[in-house]
XYZ file of N, CA and C in Angstrom:
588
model
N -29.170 -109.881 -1.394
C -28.453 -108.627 -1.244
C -29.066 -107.764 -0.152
N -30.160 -108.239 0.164
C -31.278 -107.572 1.486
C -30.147 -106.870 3.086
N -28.719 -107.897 3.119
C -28.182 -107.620 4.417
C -26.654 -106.955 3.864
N -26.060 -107.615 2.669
C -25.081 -107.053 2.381
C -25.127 -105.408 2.027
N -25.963 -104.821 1.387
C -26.749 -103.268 1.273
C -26.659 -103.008 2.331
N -26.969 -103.237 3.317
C -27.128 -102.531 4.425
C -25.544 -102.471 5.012
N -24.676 -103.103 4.636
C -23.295 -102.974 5.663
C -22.591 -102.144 4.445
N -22.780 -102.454 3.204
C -22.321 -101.749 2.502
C -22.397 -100.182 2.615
N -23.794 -99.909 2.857
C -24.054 -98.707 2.896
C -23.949 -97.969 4.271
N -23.163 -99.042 5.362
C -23.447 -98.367 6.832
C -24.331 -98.182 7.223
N -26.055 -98.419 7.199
C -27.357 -98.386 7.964
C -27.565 -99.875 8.692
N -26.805 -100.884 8.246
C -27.111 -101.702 9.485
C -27.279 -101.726 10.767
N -26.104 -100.747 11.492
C -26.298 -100.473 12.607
C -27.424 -99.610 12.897
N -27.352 -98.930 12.064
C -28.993 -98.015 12.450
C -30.036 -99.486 12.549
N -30.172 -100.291 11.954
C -31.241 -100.616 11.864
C -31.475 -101.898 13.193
N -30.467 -101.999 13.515
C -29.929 -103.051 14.744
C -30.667 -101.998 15.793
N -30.698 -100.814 15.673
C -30.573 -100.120 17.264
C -32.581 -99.594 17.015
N -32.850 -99.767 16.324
C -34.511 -99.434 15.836
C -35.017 -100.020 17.304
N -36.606 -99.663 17.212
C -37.354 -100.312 17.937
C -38.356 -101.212 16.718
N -37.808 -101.546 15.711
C -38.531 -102.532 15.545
C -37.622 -103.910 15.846
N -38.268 -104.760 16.042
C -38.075 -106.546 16.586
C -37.160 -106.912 15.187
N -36.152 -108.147 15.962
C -35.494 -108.248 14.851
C -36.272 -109.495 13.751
N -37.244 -109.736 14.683
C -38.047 -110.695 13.749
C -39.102 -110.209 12.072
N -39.344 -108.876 12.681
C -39.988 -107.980 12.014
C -38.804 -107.311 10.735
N -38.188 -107.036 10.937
C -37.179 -106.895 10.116
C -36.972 -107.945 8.982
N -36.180 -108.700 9.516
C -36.026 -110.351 8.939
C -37.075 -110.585 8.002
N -38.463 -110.730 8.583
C -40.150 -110.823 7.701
C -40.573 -109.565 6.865
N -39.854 -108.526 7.145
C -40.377 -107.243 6.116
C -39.596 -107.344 5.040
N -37.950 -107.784 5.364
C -37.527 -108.211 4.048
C -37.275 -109.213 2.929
N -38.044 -110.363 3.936
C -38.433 -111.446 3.288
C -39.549 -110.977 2.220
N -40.684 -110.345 3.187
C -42.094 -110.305 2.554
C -41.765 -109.706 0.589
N -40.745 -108.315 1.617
C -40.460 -107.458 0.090
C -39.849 -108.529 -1.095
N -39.159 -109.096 -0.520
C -38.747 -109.688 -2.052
C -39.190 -110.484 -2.552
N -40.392 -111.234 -1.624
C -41.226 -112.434 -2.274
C -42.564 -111.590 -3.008
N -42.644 -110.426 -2.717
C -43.904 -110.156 -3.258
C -43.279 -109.761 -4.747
N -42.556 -108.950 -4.681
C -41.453 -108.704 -6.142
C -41.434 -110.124 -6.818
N -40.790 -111.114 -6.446
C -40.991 -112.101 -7.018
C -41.928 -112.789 -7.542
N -42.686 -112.516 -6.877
C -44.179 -113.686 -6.897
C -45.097 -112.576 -7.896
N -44.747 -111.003 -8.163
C -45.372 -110.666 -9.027
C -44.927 -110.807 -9.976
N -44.076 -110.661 -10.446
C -43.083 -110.724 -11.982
C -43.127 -112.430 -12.500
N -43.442 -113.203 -11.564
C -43.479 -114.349 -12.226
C -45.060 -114.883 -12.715
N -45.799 -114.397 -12.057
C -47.830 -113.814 -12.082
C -47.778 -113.311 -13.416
N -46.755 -112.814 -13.719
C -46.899 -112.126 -14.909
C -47.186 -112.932 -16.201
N -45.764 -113.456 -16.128
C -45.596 -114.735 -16.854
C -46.392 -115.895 -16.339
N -47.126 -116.143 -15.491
C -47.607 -117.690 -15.200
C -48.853 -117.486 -15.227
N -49.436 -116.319 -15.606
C -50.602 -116.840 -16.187
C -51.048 -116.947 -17.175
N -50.439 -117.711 -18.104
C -50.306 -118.167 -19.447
C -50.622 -120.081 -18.797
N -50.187 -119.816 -17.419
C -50.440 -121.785 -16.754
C -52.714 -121.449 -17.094
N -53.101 -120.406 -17.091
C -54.282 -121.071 -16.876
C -54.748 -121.265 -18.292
N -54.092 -121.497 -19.430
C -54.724 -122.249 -20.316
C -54.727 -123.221 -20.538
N -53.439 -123.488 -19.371
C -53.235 -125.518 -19.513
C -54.900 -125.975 -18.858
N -55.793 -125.312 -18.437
C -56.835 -125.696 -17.283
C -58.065 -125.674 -18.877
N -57.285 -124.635 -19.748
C -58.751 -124.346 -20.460
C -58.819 -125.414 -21.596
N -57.715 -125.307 -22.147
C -57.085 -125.659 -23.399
C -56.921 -127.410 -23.586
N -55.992 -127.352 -22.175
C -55.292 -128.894 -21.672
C -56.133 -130.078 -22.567
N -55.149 -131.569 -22.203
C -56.114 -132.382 -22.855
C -56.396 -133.136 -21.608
N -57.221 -134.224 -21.558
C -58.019 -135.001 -20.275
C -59.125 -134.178 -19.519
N -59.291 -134.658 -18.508
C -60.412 -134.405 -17.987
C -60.325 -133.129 -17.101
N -61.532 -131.882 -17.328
C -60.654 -130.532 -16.267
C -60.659 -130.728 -15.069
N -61.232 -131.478 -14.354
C -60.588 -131.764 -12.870
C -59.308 -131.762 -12.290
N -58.539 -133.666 -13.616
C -57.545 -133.355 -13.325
C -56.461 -132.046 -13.410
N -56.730 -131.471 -14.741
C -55.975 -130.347 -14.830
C -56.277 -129.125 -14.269
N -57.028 -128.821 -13.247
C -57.371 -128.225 -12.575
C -56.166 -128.373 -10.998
N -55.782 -130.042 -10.754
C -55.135 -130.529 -9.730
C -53.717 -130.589 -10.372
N -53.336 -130.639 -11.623
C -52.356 -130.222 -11.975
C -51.696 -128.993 -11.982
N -52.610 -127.945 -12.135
C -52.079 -126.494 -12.634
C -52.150 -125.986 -11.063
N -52.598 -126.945 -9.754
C -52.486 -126.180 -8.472
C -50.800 -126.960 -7.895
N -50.766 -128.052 -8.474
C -49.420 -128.743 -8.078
C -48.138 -127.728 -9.023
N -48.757 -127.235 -9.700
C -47.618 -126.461 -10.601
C -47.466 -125.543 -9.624
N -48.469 -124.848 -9.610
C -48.450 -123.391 -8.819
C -47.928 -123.451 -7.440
N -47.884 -124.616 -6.600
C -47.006 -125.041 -5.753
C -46.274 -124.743 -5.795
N -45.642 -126.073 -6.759
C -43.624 -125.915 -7.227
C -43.169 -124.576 -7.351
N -44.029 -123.762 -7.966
C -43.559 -122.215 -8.093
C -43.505 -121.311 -7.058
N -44.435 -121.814 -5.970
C -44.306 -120.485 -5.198
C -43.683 -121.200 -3.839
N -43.366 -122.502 -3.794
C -42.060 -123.179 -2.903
C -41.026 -122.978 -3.400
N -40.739 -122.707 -4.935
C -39.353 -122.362 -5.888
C -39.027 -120.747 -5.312
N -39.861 -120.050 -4.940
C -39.859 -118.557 -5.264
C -39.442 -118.461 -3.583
N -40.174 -119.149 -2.789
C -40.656 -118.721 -1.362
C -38.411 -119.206 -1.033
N -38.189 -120.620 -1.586
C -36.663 -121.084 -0.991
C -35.736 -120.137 -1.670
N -35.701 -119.577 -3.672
C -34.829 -118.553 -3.683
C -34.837 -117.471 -3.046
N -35.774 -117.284 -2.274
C -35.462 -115.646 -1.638
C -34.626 -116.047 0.095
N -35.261 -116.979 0.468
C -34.589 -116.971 1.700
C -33.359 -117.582 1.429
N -33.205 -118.289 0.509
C -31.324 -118.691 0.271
C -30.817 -117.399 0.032
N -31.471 -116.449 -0.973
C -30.594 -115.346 -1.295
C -30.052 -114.491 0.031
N -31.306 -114.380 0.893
C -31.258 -113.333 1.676
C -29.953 -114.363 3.099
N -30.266 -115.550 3.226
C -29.082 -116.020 3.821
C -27.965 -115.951 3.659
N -27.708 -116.195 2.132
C -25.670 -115.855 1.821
C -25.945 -114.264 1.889
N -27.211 -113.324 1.619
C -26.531 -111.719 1.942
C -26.397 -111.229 3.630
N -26.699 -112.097 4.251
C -26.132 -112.393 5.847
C -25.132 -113.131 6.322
N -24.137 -114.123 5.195
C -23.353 -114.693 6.089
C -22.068 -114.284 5.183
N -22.392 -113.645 3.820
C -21.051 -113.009 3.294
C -21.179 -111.021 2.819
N -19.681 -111.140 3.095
C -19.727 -109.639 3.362
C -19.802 -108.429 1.985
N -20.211 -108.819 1.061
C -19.956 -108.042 0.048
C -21.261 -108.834 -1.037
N -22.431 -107.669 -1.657
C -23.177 -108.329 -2.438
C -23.000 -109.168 -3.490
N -21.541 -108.415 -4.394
C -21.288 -109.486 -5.094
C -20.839 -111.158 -4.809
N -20.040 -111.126 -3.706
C -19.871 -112.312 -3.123
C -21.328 -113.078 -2.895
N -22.456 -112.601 -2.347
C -23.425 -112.816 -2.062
C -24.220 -113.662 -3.265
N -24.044 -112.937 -4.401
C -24.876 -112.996 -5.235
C -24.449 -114.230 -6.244
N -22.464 -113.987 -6.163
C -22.299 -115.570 -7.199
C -22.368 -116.724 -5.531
N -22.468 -116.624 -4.765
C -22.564 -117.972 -4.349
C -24.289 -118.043 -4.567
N -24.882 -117.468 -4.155
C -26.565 -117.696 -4.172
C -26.802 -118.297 -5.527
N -26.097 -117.703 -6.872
C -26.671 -117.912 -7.987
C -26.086 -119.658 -8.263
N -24.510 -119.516 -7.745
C -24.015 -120.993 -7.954
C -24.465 -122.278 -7.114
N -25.401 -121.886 -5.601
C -25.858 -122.511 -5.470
C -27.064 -123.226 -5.933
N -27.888 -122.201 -6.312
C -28.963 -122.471 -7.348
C -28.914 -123.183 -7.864
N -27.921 -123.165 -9.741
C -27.409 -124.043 -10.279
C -26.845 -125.101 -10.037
N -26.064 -125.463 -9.083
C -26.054 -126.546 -8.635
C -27.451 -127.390 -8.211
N -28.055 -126.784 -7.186
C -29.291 -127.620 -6.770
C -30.496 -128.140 -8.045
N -30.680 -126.793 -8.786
C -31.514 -126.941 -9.830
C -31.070 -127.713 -11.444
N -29.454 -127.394 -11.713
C -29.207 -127.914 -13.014
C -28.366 -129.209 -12.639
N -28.012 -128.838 -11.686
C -26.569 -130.472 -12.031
C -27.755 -131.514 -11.955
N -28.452 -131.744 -10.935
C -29.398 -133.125 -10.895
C -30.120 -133.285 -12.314
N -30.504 -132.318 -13.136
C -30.570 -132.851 -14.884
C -30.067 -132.650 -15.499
N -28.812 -132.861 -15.288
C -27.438 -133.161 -15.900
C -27.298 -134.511 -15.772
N -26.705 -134.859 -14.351
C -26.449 -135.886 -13.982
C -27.625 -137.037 -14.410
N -28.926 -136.760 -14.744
C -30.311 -137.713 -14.968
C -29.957 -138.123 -16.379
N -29.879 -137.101 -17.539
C -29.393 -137.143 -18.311
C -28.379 -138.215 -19.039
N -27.414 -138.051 -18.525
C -25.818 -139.153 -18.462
C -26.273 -140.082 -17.630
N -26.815 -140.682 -16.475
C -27.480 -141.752 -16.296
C -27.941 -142.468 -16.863
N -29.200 -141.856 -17.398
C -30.469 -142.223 -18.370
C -29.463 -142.535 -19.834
N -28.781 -142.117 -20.330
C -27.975 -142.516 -21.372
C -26.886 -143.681 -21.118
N -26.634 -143.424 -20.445
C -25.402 -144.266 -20.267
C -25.134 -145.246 -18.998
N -26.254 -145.884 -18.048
C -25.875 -146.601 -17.474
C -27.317 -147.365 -17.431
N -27.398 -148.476 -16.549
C -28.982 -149.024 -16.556
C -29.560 -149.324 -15.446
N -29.239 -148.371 -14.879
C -30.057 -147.940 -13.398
C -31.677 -147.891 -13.592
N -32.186 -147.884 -13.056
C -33.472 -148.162 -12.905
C -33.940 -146.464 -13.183
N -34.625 -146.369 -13.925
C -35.146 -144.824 -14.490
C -35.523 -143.964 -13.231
N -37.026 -144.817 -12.848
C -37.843 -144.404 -11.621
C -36.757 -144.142 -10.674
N -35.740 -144.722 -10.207
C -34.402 -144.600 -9.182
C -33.576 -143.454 -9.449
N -33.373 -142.739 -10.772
C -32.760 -141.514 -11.254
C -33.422 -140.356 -11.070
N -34.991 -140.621 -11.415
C -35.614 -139.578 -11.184
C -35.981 -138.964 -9.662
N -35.892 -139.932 -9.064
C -36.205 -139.937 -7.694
C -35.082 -139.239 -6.783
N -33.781 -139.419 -6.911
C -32.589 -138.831 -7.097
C -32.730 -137.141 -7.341
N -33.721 -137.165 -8.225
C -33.553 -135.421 -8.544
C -34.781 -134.354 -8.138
N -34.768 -135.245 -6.801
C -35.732 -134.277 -5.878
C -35.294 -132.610 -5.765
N -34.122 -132.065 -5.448
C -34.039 -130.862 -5.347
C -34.255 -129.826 -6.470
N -34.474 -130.307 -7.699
C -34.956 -129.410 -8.993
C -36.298 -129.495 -8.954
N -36.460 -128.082 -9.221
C -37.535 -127.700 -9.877
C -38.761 -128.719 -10.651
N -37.232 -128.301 -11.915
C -37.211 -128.718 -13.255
C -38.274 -130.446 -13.079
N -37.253 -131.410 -12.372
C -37.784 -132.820 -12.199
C -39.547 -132.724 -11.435
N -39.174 -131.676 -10.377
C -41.025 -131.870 -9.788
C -41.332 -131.936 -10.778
N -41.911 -130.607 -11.951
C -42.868 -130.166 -12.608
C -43.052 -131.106 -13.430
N -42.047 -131.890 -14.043
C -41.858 -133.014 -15.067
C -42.885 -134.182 -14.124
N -43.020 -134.445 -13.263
C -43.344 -135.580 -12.259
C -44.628 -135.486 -11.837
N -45.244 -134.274 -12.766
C -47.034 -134.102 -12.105
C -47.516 -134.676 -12.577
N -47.576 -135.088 -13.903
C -48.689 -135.613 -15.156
C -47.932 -136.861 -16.101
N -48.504 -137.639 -16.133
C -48.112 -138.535 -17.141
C -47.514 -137.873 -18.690
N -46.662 -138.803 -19.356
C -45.739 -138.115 -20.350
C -46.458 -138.633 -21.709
N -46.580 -138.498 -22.988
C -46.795 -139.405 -24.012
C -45.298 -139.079 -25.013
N -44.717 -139.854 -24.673
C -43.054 -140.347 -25.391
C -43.073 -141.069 -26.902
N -41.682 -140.599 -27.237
C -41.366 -141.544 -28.231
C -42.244 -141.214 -29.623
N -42.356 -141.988 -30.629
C -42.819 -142.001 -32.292
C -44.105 -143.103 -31.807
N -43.938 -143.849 -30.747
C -45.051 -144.724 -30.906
C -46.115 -144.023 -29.416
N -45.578 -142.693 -28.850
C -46.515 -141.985 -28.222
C -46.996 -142.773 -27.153
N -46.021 -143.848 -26.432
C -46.418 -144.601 -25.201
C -46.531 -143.317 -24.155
N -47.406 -143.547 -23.235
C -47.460 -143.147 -22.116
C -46.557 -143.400 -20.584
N -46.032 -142.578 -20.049
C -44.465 -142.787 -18.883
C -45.047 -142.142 -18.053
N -45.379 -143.188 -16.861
C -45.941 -142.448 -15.926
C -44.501 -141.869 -15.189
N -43.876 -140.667 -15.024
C -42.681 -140.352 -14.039
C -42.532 -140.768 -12.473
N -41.755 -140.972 -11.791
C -41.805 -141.228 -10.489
C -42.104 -139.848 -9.927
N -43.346 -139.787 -9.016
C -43.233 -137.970 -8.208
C -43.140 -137.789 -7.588
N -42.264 -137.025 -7.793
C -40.866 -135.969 -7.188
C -41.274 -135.136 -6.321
N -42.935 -134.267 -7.309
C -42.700 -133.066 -6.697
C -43.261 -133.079 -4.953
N -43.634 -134.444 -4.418
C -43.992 -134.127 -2.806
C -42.867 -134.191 -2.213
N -41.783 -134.607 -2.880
C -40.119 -134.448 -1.979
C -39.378 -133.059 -2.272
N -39.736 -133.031 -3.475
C -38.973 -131.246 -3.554
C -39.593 -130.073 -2.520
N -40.948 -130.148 -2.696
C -41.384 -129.284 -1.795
C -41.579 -129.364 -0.564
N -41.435 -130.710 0.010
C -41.169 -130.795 1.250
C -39.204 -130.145 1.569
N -39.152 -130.733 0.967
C -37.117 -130.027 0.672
C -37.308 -128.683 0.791
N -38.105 -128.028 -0.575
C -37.680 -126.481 -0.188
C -38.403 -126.027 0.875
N -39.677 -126.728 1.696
C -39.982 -125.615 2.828
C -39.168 -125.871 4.029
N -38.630 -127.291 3.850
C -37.789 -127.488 4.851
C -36.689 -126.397 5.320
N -35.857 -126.335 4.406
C -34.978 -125.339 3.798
C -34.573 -123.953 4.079
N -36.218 -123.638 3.745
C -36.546 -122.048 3.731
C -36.902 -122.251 5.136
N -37.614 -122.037 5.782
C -37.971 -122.332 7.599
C -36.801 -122.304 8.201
N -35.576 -123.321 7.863
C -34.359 -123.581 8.685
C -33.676 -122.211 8.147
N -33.492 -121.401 6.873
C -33.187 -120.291 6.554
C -33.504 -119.115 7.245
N -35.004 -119.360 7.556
C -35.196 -117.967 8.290
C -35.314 -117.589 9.491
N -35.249 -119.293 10.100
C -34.888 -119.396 11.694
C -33.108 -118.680 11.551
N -32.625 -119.071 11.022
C -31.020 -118.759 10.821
C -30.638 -117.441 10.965
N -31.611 -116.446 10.132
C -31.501 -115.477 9.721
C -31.928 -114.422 10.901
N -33.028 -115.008 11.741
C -33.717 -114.272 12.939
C -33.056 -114.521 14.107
N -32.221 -115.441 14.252
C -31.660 -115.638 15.605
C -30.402 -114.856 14.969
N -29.967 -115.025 14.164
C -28.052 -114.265 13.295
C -28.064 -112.836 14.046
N -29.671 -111.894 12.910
C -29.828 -111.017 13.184
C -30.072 -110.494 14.956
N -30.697 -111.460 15.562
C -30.836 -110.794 16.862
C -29.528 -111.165 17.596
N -28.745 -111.597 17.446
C -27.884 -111.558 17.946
C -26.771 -110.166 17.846
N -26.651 -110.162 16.627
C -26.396 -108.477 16.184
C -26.954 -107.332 16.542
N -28.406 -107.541 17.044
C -28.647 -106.434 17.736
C -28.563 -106.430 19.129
N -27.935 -107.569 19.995
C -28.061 -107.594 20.988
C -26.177 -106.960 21.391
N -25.385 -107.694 20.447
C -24.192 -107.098 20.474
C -24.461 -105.596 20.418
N -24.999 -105.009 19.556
C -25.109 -103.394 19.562
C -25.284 -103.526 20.556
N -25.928 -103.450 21.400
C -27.010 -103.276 22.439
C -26.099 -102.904 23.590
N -25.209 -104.175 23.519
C -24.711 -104.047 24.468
C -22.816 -103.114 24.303
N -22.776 -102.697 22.944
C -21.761 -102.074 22.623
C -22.130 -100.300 23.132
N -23.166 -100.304 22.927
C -23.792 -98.974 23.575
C -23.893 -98.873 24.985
């Protein structure tokens, strides 16, 4: 909603004609909403450092676990803000903004464990081949750090992991987002620029 606010409210153009850089712009309102983010979820995630205290195995590993978590989270946090802030630059009204951002989400994050799901039930595809498939969730990295203990007879499943493809995905993503967003924007201020 970072660009739609602003047309909504008529200060875009003010802010096109500033002497600050449109790169600076772009990064001040990135920064703002990742720090918002990244605190409110600090909030809640540090309840992860008892998996380090508590955990079972050896604390090393879970030491290399709870930093692969903290990854996924702050590549999860770092791609929703620049997706958000992209559809509030390429559509004109926040609400518009806000159900495509949210439906894209859901799509990227829930349909792939959906679809794993009804696979895994119902066809006999190769497991490791399904999971691998559901690189763009979250959900599948975090599942994909640590070995599983399954079932009544408590076998151990090692998962296929995911999470070095998701997060290569979301920084991919986010980078190509905010290149998008810095050339969009300077282009808009160069139109002012030259409308003046």
């Amino acid at each position: 909603v970072t660009f739609t606010q602003e047309r909504e409210r008529r200060t875009l153009e003010l802010l096109m004609t500033t002497l600050v850089r449109p790169l600076q712009v772009v990064g001040g309102k990135f920064l703002a909403c990742c720090r918002l983010s990244f605190f409110l979820t600090g909030l809640v995630g540090i309840t992860l450092l008892f998996f380090v205290l508590v955990g079972q195995g050896d604390r090393a590993g879970r030491v290399v676990a709870l930093s692969v978590y903290l990854l996924i989270l702050a590549v999860t946090i770092v791609f929703e803000t620049s997706l958000g802030m992209f559809f509030s630059m390429v559509r004109r009204s926040t609400l518009q903004s806000m159900i495509v951002t949210y439906a894209t989400i859901l799509v990227l994050f829930g349909l792939p464990m959906a679809g794993q799901a009804l696979l895994l039930a119902f066809s006999d595809f190769d497991p490791k081949l399904i999971q691998s498939l559901c690189f763009t969730s979250p959900f599948q990295a975090a599942w994909s750090v640590t070995p599983k203990l399954l079932g009544e007879g408590q076998n151990l499943e090692i998962p296929q992991a995911v999470w070095p493809y998701y997060t290569l995905f979301g920084a991919i993503l986010s980078v190509a987002f905010l290149v998008f967003m810095n050339a969009r924007f300077q282009s808009w201020a160069n139109r002012t620029a030259r409308a003046d």
